[in-house]
Amino acid sequence: MAATPLAVPQNLSSHHSQSHFSFANCVNLKQSHHRIHPRSTLVAPNGVSTPHKFSSFKKLSKPITVLGHNSKFLQMGSQETQKLSINSMASDCGSTSATLSKRVLGIAHLVVSLGIILVVEKLLKKAFVAAAIKFPSALFGMFCIFSILMILDSTIPDAATSLMSFFEPALLFIQRWLPLFYVPSLVILPLSVRDIPAASGLKICYIIFGGWFASLCVAGFTAIAVRKIVKTEMIDAEPMAKPSPFSPTEVWAWSGVFLISFVAALFYPTALGTSARTCLPFLLASTVLGYMVGSGLPSDVKKVFHPIICCTLSADLAALAFGYLSKSGLDPVLGNYLTKVSSNPGAGDILMGFLGSVILSFAFSMFKQRKLVKRHAAEIFMSVILSTLFSLYSTALAGRLVGLEPSLTVSILPRCITVALALSIVSLFEGANSSLTAAVVVVTGLIGANFVQATLDKLRFRDPIARGIATASSAHGLGTAALSAKEPEALPFCAIAYALTGIFGSLICSVPAVRQSLLAIAG
């Protein structure tokens, strides 16, 4: 019988480090193991045949088996792999359904918690209007919520904690979209300043810039002086949750809303009953998209091109494009943006409708930082009170000194107070221009957002308490957001001073004697 050579697979002879069989090679070896003869010829890796005696083969009673018939390697694909695949698919489906249900519950939680805050604010507003009470209704609601939380914390702490957890999604929503609620006043600025003479506009700008710097100095130096007196050591504040960034899905979704509603409004101008309601979707979408794009810009660009400016320009450009294509002009579209009519709301009315909920959210913020407020009460309250009084009375005096009309001076009195409460304050004065008030407040915030950190460094304010209080007392929410992004240790003091400045300003302006003195100074 001729000698049968034993074929060695090439992948074995190529390199010792790659010593693995393919499935075909394993089968070939299994099929050829019966043909191994006692006097076989080995084929070496270099191709040279070497005869060798396999004397021990004669004594073998069983054939050599490289892979047995019951090998798990050969059976994995038929049974165990199928079981693993089924289990994996079941696990994936289970995790997907769990994630989906969790997301749905999260959305429902947000809707319920935010809805409660909005309903409470609207009911309070209606009740105060019906009772002819001029005091800000949302501010009263904030005091009530804060009092309830404090009472629960002293009697049933778990109930207070549960209440805070329940409203956490709503508070994060408000924090995430807060700058957007300030935008409507800037979007309609071309309509608001049309009747203001250029000379008066320059005087207002002078008061805004000079007043911001003066208020910052008063608040900062007061905080430093009081801290030197009380010498209270800083403690770690309660961590404050940050809202999630905007996802590409959100951007694409709002882009789709804008395109569809813009085209629909062009062809069907009164599809939703009125032109304001028909324009609402695309004007709202353009504002939101501008804010999303602006929020994603590099930090260096944001110093010059703030997200609020970005979304203001986005809304104005959308209004300009619609006015041009529909041949209606810019003014009617901007008029539809903010109608100030509850039965016929525009996009701006929807956004500004959240301002009351912002005030109510102050109660939760102050309760969360109650230990910090108690520990540093002297620095915080003294700085806020003096800064707020200085801001109101210095603005009235500056307006009179530069010869600004009294009605315009009154309109810019609450320049350092957040929009939500500034509008409530000017509503207490006769003849005030609320649109101008909102625009001045936002511009003040933008100035602070762009220049506050460099100014604090120049003034050598090193203490986080002084930096936080000075920023919030002079530039409210926008300045707070800008400083806390780079100095998180100052955020708690910013948040507290931001809320307390508006609260104290509203309280003192509710006193008739204070209002009369401000009017007398303004001329």
Short mmCIF file of C-alpha atoms in Angstrom, two decimals:
data_model
loop_
_atom_site.label_atom_id
_atom_site.label_comp_id
_atom_site.label_asym_id
_atom_site.label_seq_id
_atom_site.Cartn_x
_atom_site.Cartn_y
_atom_site.Cartn_z
CA MET A 1 0.00 0.00 0.00
CA ALA A 2 1.37 3.41 -0.96
CA ALA A 3 2.22 5.88 1.75
CA THR A 4 -0.41 8.57 2.24
CA PRO A 5 0.96 12.00 3.09
CA LEU A 6 -0.55 13.83 6.06
CA ALA A 7 -1.69 17.25 4.81
CA VAL A 8 -0.90 20.10 7.20
CA PRO A 9 -3.23 23.14 6.81
CA GLN A 10 -1.49 26.20 5.46
CA ASN A 11 -2.72 28.45 8.26
CA LEU A 12 -0.79 26.27 10.69
CA SER A 13 2.44 26.48 8.75
CA SER A 14 2.26 30.22 8.16
CA HIS A 15 3.11 31.36 11.69
CA HIS A 16 3.08 29.69 15.10
CA SER A 17 1.34 32.67 16.70
CA GLN A 18 -1.66 32.16 14.39
CA SER A 19 -2.26 28.54 15.40
CA HIS A 20 -6.00 28.19 14.90
CA PHE A 21 -8.03 25.89 12.68
CA SER A 22 -10.79 26.97 10.44
CA PHE A 23 -13.98 24.96 10.54
CA ALA A 24 -13.24 23.49 7.07
CA ASN A 25 -9.76 22.38 8.10
CA CYS A 26 -11.16 20.69 11.18
CA VAL A 27 -13.65 18.76 9.05
CA ASN A 28 -10.92 17.78 6.57
CA LEU A 29 -8.75 16.47 9.36
CA LYS A 30 -11.69 14.58 10.80
CA GLN A 31 -12.44 12.99 7.41
CA SER A 32 -8.82 12.04 6.76
CA HIS A 33 -7.80 10.63 10.13
CA HIS A 34 -8.83 7.10 9.04
CA ARG A 35 -6.32 7.25 6.15
CA ILE A 36 -3.25 7.72 8.37
CA HIS A 37 -0.96 4.76 7.54
CA PRO A 38 1.77 3.36 9.80
CA ARG A 39 4.32 4.32 7.17
CA SER A 40 3.06 7.77 6.29
CA THR A 41 5.03 10.59 4.82
CA LEU A 42 5.04 13.91 6.65
CA VAL A 43 5.08 17.06 4.63
CA ALA A 44 7.14 19.62 6.53
CA PRO A 45 6.40 23.35 6.41
CA ASN A 46 9.28 23.82 3.97
CA GLY A 47 7.73 21.37 1.49
CA VAL A 48 10.24 18.48 2.09
CA SER A 49 8.69 15.01 2.45
CA THR A 50 10.04 13.04 5.39
CA PRO A 51 9.19 9.30 5.75
CA HIS A 52 8.57 8.12 9.30
CA LYS A 53 7.44 4.92 10.95
CA PHE A 54 4.37 5.09 13.15
CA SER A 55 4.88 1.74 14.84
CA SER A 56 2.57 2.66 17.65
CA PHE A 57 -0.34 3.03 15.23
CA LYS A 58 -0.51 -0.72 14.82
CA LYS A 59 -1.54 -1.08 18.44
CA LEU A 60 -4.35 1.47 18.27
CA SER A 61 -7.77 -0.08 18.46
CA LYS A 62 -9.61 3.20 17.81
CA PRO A 63 -9.07 5.84 15.14
CA ILE A 64 -7.53 9.21 16.01
CA THR A 65 -10.27 11.83 16.39
CA VAL A 66 -9.30 15.48 16.20
CA LEU A 67 -12.80 16.69 17.15
CA GLY A 68 -15.21 14.18 18.60
CA HIS A 69 -18.77 13.69 17.48
CA ASN A 70 -20.06 15.21 20.71
CA SER A 71 -17.80 18.25 20.49
CA LYS A 72 -19.43 21.45 21.78
CA PHE A 73 -17.65 23.38 19.06
CA LEU A 74 -19.64 21.58 16.36
CA GLN A 75 -22.94 21.75 18.24
CA MET A 76 -22.85 25.40 19.41
CA GLY A 77 -24.51 26.76 16.30
CA SER A 78 -27.46 24.42 16.49
CA GLN A 79 -28.59 24.55 20.11
CA GLU A 80 -26.67 26.74 22.54
CA THR A 81 -26.25 29.64 20.08
CA GLN A 82 -29.99 29.67 19.42
CA LYS A 83 -30.69 29.73 23.16
CA LEU A 84 -28.24 32.58 23.68
CA SER A 85 -29.73 34.50 20.76
CA ILE A 86 -33.27 34.08 22.10
CA ASN A 87 -32.19 35.14 25.58
CA SER A 88 -30.30 38.13 24.18
CA MET A 89 -33.29 39.23 22.10
CA ALA A 90 -35.60 38.88 25.08
CA SER A 91 -33.19 40.89 27.23
CA ASP A 92 -32.93 43.64 24.58
CA CYS A 93 -36.70 43.83 24.22
CA GLY A 94 -37.10 43.98 27.99
CA SER A 95 -34.55 46.76 28.39
CA THR A 96 -36.07 48.70 25.48
CA SER A 97 -39.57 48.50 26.92
CA ALA A 98 -38.26 49.44 30.37
CA THR A 99 -36.45 52.46 28.93
CA LEU A 100 -39.54 53.51 26.97
CA SER A 101 -41.83 53.19 29.96
CA LYS A 102 -39.38 55.11 32.12
CA ARG A 103 -39.26 57.91 29.55
CA VAL A 104 -43.05 58.06 29.32
CA LEU A 105 -43.36 58.22 33.10
CA GLY A 106 -40.73 60.96 33.20
CA ILE A 107 -42.66 63.05 30.68
CA ALA A 108 -45.89 62.50 32.60
CA HIS A 109 -44.15 63.51 35.84
CA LEU A 110 -42.90 66.72 34.20
CA VAL A 111 -46.31 67.58 32.78
CA VAL A 112 -48.09 67.06 36.10
CA SER A 113 -45.55 68.92 38.27
CA LEU A 114 -45.19 71.84 35.86
CA GLY A 115 -48.94 71.94 35.29
CA ILE A 116 -49.61 72.29 39.01
CA ILE A 117 -47.22 75.25 39.26
CA LEU A 118 -48.77 76.97 36.25
CA VAL A 119 -52.34 76.40 37.45
CA VAL A 120 -51.55 77.70 40.94
CA GLU A 121 -49.95 80.84 39.49
CA LYS A 122 -52.90 81.52 37.16
CA LEU A 123 -55.48 81.00 39.93
CA LEU A 124 -53.62 83.34 42.26
CA LYS A 125 -53.41 85.98 39.54
CA LYS A 126 -57.14 85.81 38.87
CA ALA A 127 -57.92 85.99 42.58
CA PHE A 128 -55.73 89.07 43.09
CA VAL A 129 -57.23 90.82 40.07
CA ALA A 130 -60.75 90.06 41.27
CA ALA A 131 -59.89 91.43 44.72
CA ALA A 132 -58.15 94.50 43.23
CA ILE A 133 -54.94 93.68 45.10
CA LYS A 134 -51.88 95.32 43.53
CA PHE A 135 -49.33 93.17 45.34
CA PRO A 136 -47.68 90.61 42.96
CA SER A 137 -49.74 87.43 43.21
CA ALA A 138 -46.84 85.14 42.27
CA LEU A 139 -44.75 86.63 45.07
CA PHE A 140 -47.50 85.84 47.56
CA GLY A 141 -47.61 82.28 46.21
CA MET A 142 -43.86 81.98 46.60
CA PHE A 143 -44.07 82.96 50.29
CA CYS A 144 -46.86 80.42 50.81
CA ILE A 145 -44.89 77.58 49.21
CA PHE A 146 -41.76 78.46 51.17
CA SER A 147 -43.73 78.58 54.42
CA ILE A 148 -45.32 75.18 53.72
CA LEU A 149 -41.92 73.64 53.02
CA MET A 150 -40.44 75.10 56.21
CA ILE A 151 -43.37 73.87 58.33
CA LEU A 152 -43.15 70.39 56.83
CA ASP A 153 -39.39 70.34 57.32
CA SER A 154 -39.80 71.05 61.04
CA THR A 155 -42.69 68.62 61.55
CA ILE A 156 -42.51 65.92 58.85
CA PRO A 157 -39.08 66.16 57.13
CA ASP A 158 -39.80 63.25 54.80
CA ALA A 159 -42.87 65.04 53.46
CA ALA A 160 -40.82 68.14 52.65
CA THR A 161 -38.21 65.99 50.88
CA SER A 162 -40.89 64.17 48.89
CA LEU A 163 -42.49 67.47 47.88
CA MET A 164 -39.12 68.78 46.65
CA SER A 165 -38.51 65.57 44.69
CA PHE A 166 -41.96 65.70 43.12
CA PHE A 167 -41.42 69.20 41.72
CA GLU A 168 -37.79 68.60 40.67
CA PRO A 169 -38.64 67.96 36.96
CA ALA A 170 -40.63 71.20 36.77
CA LEU A 171 -37.81 73.17 38.41
CA LEU A 172 -35.25 71.74 35.97
CA PHE A 173 -37.55 72.62 33.07
CA ILE A 174 -37.82 76.23 34.28
CA GLN A 175 -34.06 76.43 34.82
CA ARG A 176 -33.36 74.99 31.37
CA TRP A 177 -35.59 77.41 29.49
CA LEU A 178 -35.35 80.44 31.80
CA PRO A 179 -33.47 82.78 29.41
CA LEU A 180 -36.06 82.08 26.73
CA PHE A 181 -38.80 83.65 28.86
CA TYR A 182 -36.98 87.01 28.66
CA VAL A 183 -36.80 87.08 24.87
CA PRO A 184 -40.23 88.43 23.78
CA SER A 185 -39.45 91.94 25.00
CA LEU A 186 -36.32 92.01 22.84
CA VAL A 187 -38.06 90.53 19.81
CA ILE A 188 -40.62 93.35 19.74
CA LEU A 189 -38.05 96.01 20.68
CA PRO A 190 -38.38 97.70 17.25
CA LEU A 191 -42.01 98.42 18.11
CA SER A 192 -41.31 99.42 21.72
CA VAL A 193 -38.67 102.07 21.02
CA ARG A 194 -40.28 103.55 17.93
CA ASP A 195 -41.88 106.41 19.84
CA ILE A 196 -38.81 107.09 22.02
CA PRO A 197 -36.61 109.96 20.76
CA ALA A 198 -33.00 109.12 19.93
CA ALA A 199 -31.71 111.49 22.61
CA SER A 200 -33.82 109.73 25.25
CA GLY A 201 -32.55 106.39 24.02
CA LEU A 202 -28.94 107.47 24.55
CA LYS A 203 -29.76 108.67 28.07
CA ILE A 204 -31.34 105.32 28.87
CA CYS A 205 -28.24 103.51 27.63
CA TYR A 206 -26.06 105.70 29.81
CA ILE A 207 -28.19 104.92 32.87
CA ILE A 208 -28.15 101.19 32.10
CA PHE A 209 -24.36 100.92 31.75
CA GLY A 210 -23.49 103.26 34.60
CA GLY A 211 -26.20 101.91 36.86
CA TRP A 212 -25.11 98.30 36.36
CA PHE A 213 -21.54 99.08 37.39
CA ALA A 214 -22.63 101.18 40.38
CA SER A 215 -25.04 98.51 41.65
CA LEU A 216 -22.37 95.83 41.31
CA CYS A 217 -19.91 97.91 43.35
CA VAL A 218 -22.43 98.67 46.10
CA ALA A 219 -23.47 95.02 46.50
CA GLY A 220 -19.91 93.68 46.32
CA PHE A 221 -18.29 96.14 48.74
CA THR A 222 -21.20 95.76 51.18
CA ALA A 223 -20.80 91.98 51.19
CA ILE A 224 -17.04 92.27 51.79
CA ALA A 225 -17.51 94.80 54.64
CA VAL A 226 -20.12 92.68 56.39
CA ARG A 227 -18.02 89.53 55.99
CA LYS A 228 -15.09 91.23 57.66
CA ILE A 229 -17.35 92.10 60.59
CA VAL A 230 -19.10 88.73 61.09
CA LYS A 231 -16.15 86.56 59.96
CA THR A 232 -18.37 83.60 59.13
CA GLU A 233 -16.56 80.68 57.52
CA MET A 234 -17.95 79.29 54.30
CA ILE A 235 -19.53 75.85 54.19
CA ASP A 236 -20.35 73.65 51.24
CA ALA A 237 -23.69 74.49 49.71
CA GLU A 238 -26.31 71.99 48.66
CA PRO A 239 -25.53 70.70 45.16
CA MET A 240 -27.74 72.22 42.49
CA ALA A 241 -28.87 70.02 39.62
CA LYS A 242 -28.06 71.14 36.09
CA PRO A 243 -30.46 70.69 33.18
CA SER A 244 -29.47 68.43 30.31
CA PRO A 245 -28.08 69.93 27.08
CA PHE A 246 -30.15 70.05 23.91
CA SER A 247 -30.03 66.92 21.76
CA PRO A 248 -29.92 66.76 17.94
CA THR A 249 -33.36 65.14 18.01
CA GLU A 250 -34.82 68.24 19.67
CA VAL A 251 -33.19 70.50 17.10
CA TRP A 252 -34.52 68.45 14.18
CA ALA A 253 -37.99 68.23 15.73
CA TRP A 254 -38.26 72.01 16.18
CA SER A 255 -36.84 72.52 12.68
CA GLY A 256 -39.64 70.37 11.28
CA VAL A 257 -42.23 72.34 13.24
CA PHE A 258 -40.82 75.60 11.91
CA LEU A 259 -40.77 74.57 8.24
CA ILE A 260 -44.22 72.98 8.21
CA SER A 261 -45.94 75.77 10.15
CA PHE A 262 -44.16 78.53 8.20
CA VAL A 263 -45.33 77.16 4.85
CA ALA A 264 -48.83 76.48 6.19
CA ALA A 265 -49.14 80.04 7.50
CA LEU A 266 -48.11 81.44 4.13
CA PHE A 267 -50.84 79.55 2.24
CA TYR A 268 -53.48 79.58 5.00
CA PRO A 269 -53.01 82.82 7.02
CA THR A 270 -56.02 82.18 9.28
CA ALA A 271 -55.91 78.40 9.46
CA LEU A 272 -56.06 78.47 13.28
CA GLY A 273 -58.72 81.16 13.49
CA THR A 274 -56.57 84.30 13.72
CA SER A 275 -53.28 85.38 12.19
CA ALA A 276 -51.64 85.49 15.64
CA ARG A 277 -52.53 81.87 16.41
CA THR A 278 -51.53 80.79 12.90
CA CYS A 279 -48.13 82.47 13.20
CA LEU A 280 -47.59 81.18 16.74
CA PRO A 281 -46.03 77.78 15.83
CA PHE A 282 -43.33 79.01 13.47
CA LEU A 283 -42.50 82.11 15.54
CA LEU A 284 -42.20 79.97 18.68
CA ALA A 285 -40.11 77.38 16.83
CA SER A 286 -37.78 80.04 15.41
CA THR A 287 -37.24 81.45 18.91
CA VAL A 288 -36.53 78.03 20.40
CA LEU A 289 -34.19 77.06 17.56
CA GLY A 290 -32.24 80.27 17.96
CA TYR A 291 -31.81 79.57 21.66
CA MET A 292 -30.68 75.98 20.99
CA VAL A 293 -28.14 77.09 18.40
CA GLY A 294 -26.90 79.92 20.61
CA SER A 295 -26.52 77.59 23.60
CA GLY A 296 -24.30 75.29 21.56
CA LEU A 297 -21.86 78.02 20.52
CA PRO A 298 -18.30 78.04 21.97
CA SER A 299 -17.91 79.92 25.24
CA ASP A 300 -15.70 82.58 23.63
CA VAL A 301 -18.38 83.30 21.05
CA LYS A 302 -21.08 83.48 23.74
CA LYS A 303 -19.26 86.39 25.37
CA VAL A 304 -20.10 88.51 22.34
CA PHE A 305 -23.05 86.64 20.87
CA HIS A 306 -25.19 85.57 23.82
CA PRO A 307 -27.85 82.85 23.23
CA ILE A 308 -30.58 85.40 23.99
CA ILE A 309 -29.27 87.64 21.20
CA CYS A 310 -29.14 84.62 18.91
CA CYS A 311 -32.75 83.61 19.51
CA THR A 312 -33.92 87.23 19.30
CA LEU A 313 -32.33 87.59 15.88
CA SER A 314 -33.71 84.20 14.85
CA ALA A 315 -37.28 85.23 15.72
CA ASP A 316 -36.92 88.66 14.08
CA LEU A 317 -35.49 87.12 10.90
CA ALA A 318 -38.36 84.64 10.74
CA ALA A 319 -40.84 87.49 11.21
CA LEU A 320 -39.05 89.54 8.55
CA ALA A 321 -39.06 86.63 6.07
CA PHE A 322 -42.75 85.94 6.66
CA GLY A 323 -43.63 89.62 6.35
CA TYR A 324 -41.73 89.85 3.07
CA LEU A 325 -43.15 86.66 1.52
CA SER A 326 -46.70 87.37 2.65
CA LYS A 327 -46.35 91.06 1.71
CA SER A 328 -47.77 92.07 5.09
CA GLY A 329 -44.62 93.76 6.41
CA LEU A 330 -42.65 93.29 9.64
CA ASP A 331 -44.81 95.29 12.06
CA PRO A 332 -47.97 93.13 11.84
CA VAL A 333 -45.94 89.96 12.37
CA LEU A 334 -44.19 91.41 15.43
CA GLY A 335 -47.60 92.51 16.67
CA ASN A 336 -48.76 88.91 16.35
CA TYR A 337 -45.68 87.75 18.29
CA LEU A 338 -46.80 89.48 21.51
CA THR A 339 -50.48 90.39 21.51
CA LYS A 340 -50.99 90.67 25.31
CA VAL A 341 -54.50 89.29 24.74
CA SER A 342 -55.25 86.03 26.53
CA SER A 343 -57.92 84.99 24.03
CA ASN A 344 -55.60 85.51 21.07
CA PRO A 345 -52.07 84.67 22.26
CA GLY A 346 -48.89 84.85 20.24
CA ALA A 347 -45.57 83.07 20.69
CA GLY A 348 -44.31 85.77 23.05
CA ASP A 349 -47.41 85.48 25.22
CA ILE A 350 -46.80 81.74 25.63
CA LEU A 351 -43.18 82.32 26.69
CA MET A 352 -43.95 85.18 29.07
CA GLY A 353 -46.73 83.09 30.57
CA PHE A 354 -44.00 81.13 32.39
CA LEU A 355 -42.66 84.18 34.23
CA GLY A 356 -45.03 83.67 37.14
CA SER A 357 -43.85 80.09 37.55
CA VAL A 358 -40.27 81.41 37.73
CA ILE A 359 -41.20 83.41 40.83
CA LEU A 360 -42.87 80.39 42.43
CA SER A 361 -39.73 78.35 41.78
CA PHE A 362 -37.78 80.77 43.99
CA ALA A 363 -39.46 79.13 47.01
CA PHE A 364 -37.90 75.77 46.21
CA SER A 365 -34.48 77.31 45.53
CA MET A 366 -34.43 79.20 48.82
CA PHE A 367 -35.66 76.16 50.76
CA LYS A 368 -32.91 74.02 49.27
CA GLN A 369 -30.28 76.57 50.35
CA ARG A 370 -31.95 77.44 53.67
CA LYS A 371 -28.90 76.39 55.72
CA LEU A 372 -26.68 78.63 53.61
CA VAL A 373 -29.10 81.55 53.93
CA LYS A 374 -29.23 81.14 57.69
CA ARG A 375 -25.44 80.91 58.05
CA HIS A 376 -24.68 83.92 55.85
CA ALA A 377 -27.85 85.92 56.51
CA ALA A 378 -25.97 89.06 57.51
CA GLU A 379 -23.93 89.29 54.29
CA ILE A 380 -26.79 88.30 52.01
CA PHE A 381 -29.60 90.46 53.42
CA MET A 382 -27.51 93.57 54.04
CA SER A 383 -26.05 93.46 50.53
CA VAL A 384 -29.37 92.78 48.84
CA ILE A 385 -31.29 95.46 50.76
CA LEU A 386 -28.71 98.22 50.22
CA SER A 387 -28.13 97.27 46.59
CA THR A 388 -31.86 97.20 45.78
CA LEU A 389 -32.53 100.56 47.45
CA PHE A 390 -29.53 102.08 45.71
CA SER A 391 -30.60 100.70 42.34
CA LEU A 392 -34.13 102.11 42.54
CA TYR A 393 -33.31 105.54 43.94
CA SER A 394 -30.11 106.06 41.91
CA THR A 395 -32.00 105.29 38.71
CA ALA A 396 -34.69 107.83 39.57
CA LEU A 397 -32.04 110.43 40.41
CA ALA A 398 -29.96 109.72 37.30
CA GLY A 399 -33.03 110.06 35.10
CA ARG A 400 -33.76 113.47 36.56
CA LEU A 401 -30.14 114.64 36.28
CA VAL A 402 -29.85 113.73 32.59
CA GLY A 403 -33.27 115.19 31.78
CA LEU A 404 -35.06 111.94 30.92
CA GLU A 405 -38.84 112.04 30.70
CA PRO A 406 -40.44 110.95 34.03
CA SER A 407 -42.53 108.24 32.35
CA LEU A 408 -39.40 106.71 30.82
CA THR A 409 -37.49 107.02 34.08
CA VAL A 410 -40.25 105.16 35.94
CA SER A 411 -40.22 102.47 33.24
CA ILE A 412 -36.53 101.66 33.84
CA LEU A 413 -36.58 101.84 37.66
CA PRO A 414 -36.44 98.03 38.19
CA ARG A 415 -33.49 97.57 35.79
CA CYS A 416 -31.66 95.19 38.18
CA ILE A 417 -34.71 93.06 39.02
CA THR A 418 -35.70 89.95 37.08
CA VAL A 419 -38.32 90.48 34.34
CA ALA A 420 -41.03 88.50 36.10
CA LEU A 421 -41.05 90.88 39.09
CA ALA A 422 -39.95 94.01 37.22
CA LEU A 423 -43.17 93.94 35.21
CA SER A 424 -45.16 93.62 38.43
CA ILE A 425 -43.32 96.61 39.89
CA VAL A 426 -43.91 98.97 36.94
CA SER A 427 -47.57 97.98 36.85
CA LEU A 428 -47.85 99.85 40.16
CA PHE A 429 -46.90 103.13 38.43
CA GLU A 430 -49.13 105.10 36.08
CA GLY A 431 -47.98 105.58 32.47
CA ALA A 432 -45.07 103.14 32.57
CA ASN A 433 -43.99 101.38 29.36
CA SER A 434 -43.83 97.69 30.31
CA SER A 435 -42.24 96.66 26.99
CA LEU A 436 -39.41 99.14 27.58
CA THR A 437 -39.06 97.83 31.15
CA ALA A 438 -38.61 94.25 29.99
CA ALA A 439 -36.13 95.27 27.28
CA VAL A 440 -34.03 97.35 29.72
CA VAL A 441 -33.94 94.50 32.23
CA VAL A 442 -32.76 92.04 29.60
CA VAL A 443 -30.12 94.43 28.26
CA THR A 444 -28.83 94.94 31.82
CA GLY A 445 -28.55 91.19 32.19
CA LEU A 446 -26.68 90.90 28.91
CA ILE A 447 -24.19 93.55 30.02
CA GLY A 448 -23.59 91.64 33.22
CA ALA A 449 -23.28 88.31 31.40
CA ASN A 450 -20.58 89.69 29.13
CA PHE A 451 -18.54 91.84 31.52
CA VAL A 452 -19.23 90.73 35.09
CA GLN A 453 -16.31 88.35 35.54
CA ALA A 454 -13.68 90.74 34.20
CA THR A 455 -15.14 93.60 36.25
CA LEU A 456 -15.11 91.54 39.45
CA ASP A 457 -11.46 90.67 38.82
CA LYS A 458 -10.58 94.34 38.25
CA LEU A 459 -12.30 95.29 41.51
CA ARG A 460 -10.40 92.45 43.25
CA PHE A 461 -13.49 90.73 44.58
CA ARG A 462 -12.01 87.33 45.46
CA ASP A 463 -14.64 86.04 47.88
CA PRO A 464 -17.27 83.75 46.23
CA ILE A 465 -20.00 85.24 48.41
CA ALA A 466 -19.18 88.80 47.33
CA ARG A 467 -18.83 87.78 43.68
CA GLY A 468 -22.14 85.91 43.66
CA ILE A 469 -24.15 88.58 45.46
CA ALA A 470 -22.67 91.43 43.40
CA THR A 471 -23.46 89.61 40.15
CA ALA A 472 -27.05 88.69 40.95
CA SER A 473 -27.87 92.06 42.54
CA SER A 474 -26.76 93.93 39.43
CA ALA A 475 -27.52 91.57 36.53
CA HIS A 476 -30.14 89.12 37.92
CA GLY A 477 -30.58 85.78 36.10
CA LEU A 478 -28.46 86.31 33.00
CA GLY A 479 -25.45 87.46 35.00
CA THR A 480 -25.97 84.56 37.39
CA ALA A 481 -25.93 82.04 34.56
CA ALA A 482 -22.77 83.53 33.06
CA LEU A 483 -20.79 83.62 36.33
CA SER A 484 -21.92 80.25 37.70
CA ALA A 485 -20.90 78.51 34.48
CA LYS A 486 -17.26 79.30 35.28
CA GLU A 487 -17.45 79.67 39.07
CA PRO A 488 -19.85 77.02 40.41
CA GLU A 489 -18.89 77.84 44.00
CA ALA A 490 -20.63 81.23 43.58
CA LEU A 491 -23.86 79.75 42.17
CA PRO A 492 -25.75 79.29 45.49
CA PHE A 493 -25.14 82.91 46.49
CA CYS A 494 -26.11 84.09 43.01
CA ALA A 495 -29.36 82.13 43.15
CA ILE A 496 -30.26 83.45 46.60
CA ALA A 497 -29.42 87.09 45.83
CA TYR A 498 -31.16 86.84 42.45
CA ALA A 499 -34.41 85.81 44.13
CA LEU A 500 -34.14 88.10 47.16
CA THR A 501 -33.37 91.20 45.08
CA GLY A 502 -36.61 90.79 43.16
CA ILE A 503 -38.58 89.93 46.27
CA PHE A 504 -37.32 92.89 48.29
CA GLY A 505 -37.73 95.28 45.35
CA SER A 506 -41.34 94.21 44.94
CA LEU A 507 -42.05 94.55 48.65
CA ILE A 508 -40.72 98.08 49.03
CA CYS A 509 -42.36 99.27 45.80
CA SER A 510 -45.68 97.98 47.12
CA VAL A 511 -45.50 100.64 49.83
CA PRO A 512 -47.31 103.79 48.55
CA ALA A 513 -44.88 106.13 50.34
CA VAL A 514 -41.91 104.56 48.53
CA ARG A 515 -43.62 104.91 45.16
CA GLN A 516 -44.42 108.54 45.81
CA SER A 517 -40.83 109.29 46.80
CA LEU A 518 -39.51 107.65 43.65
CA LEU A 519 -41.94 109.64 41.50
CA ALA A 520 -40.93 112.84 43.26
CA ILE A 521 -37.23 112.19 42.57
CA ALA A 522 -37.88 111.23 38.94
CA GLY A 523 -39.60 114.57 38.48
#
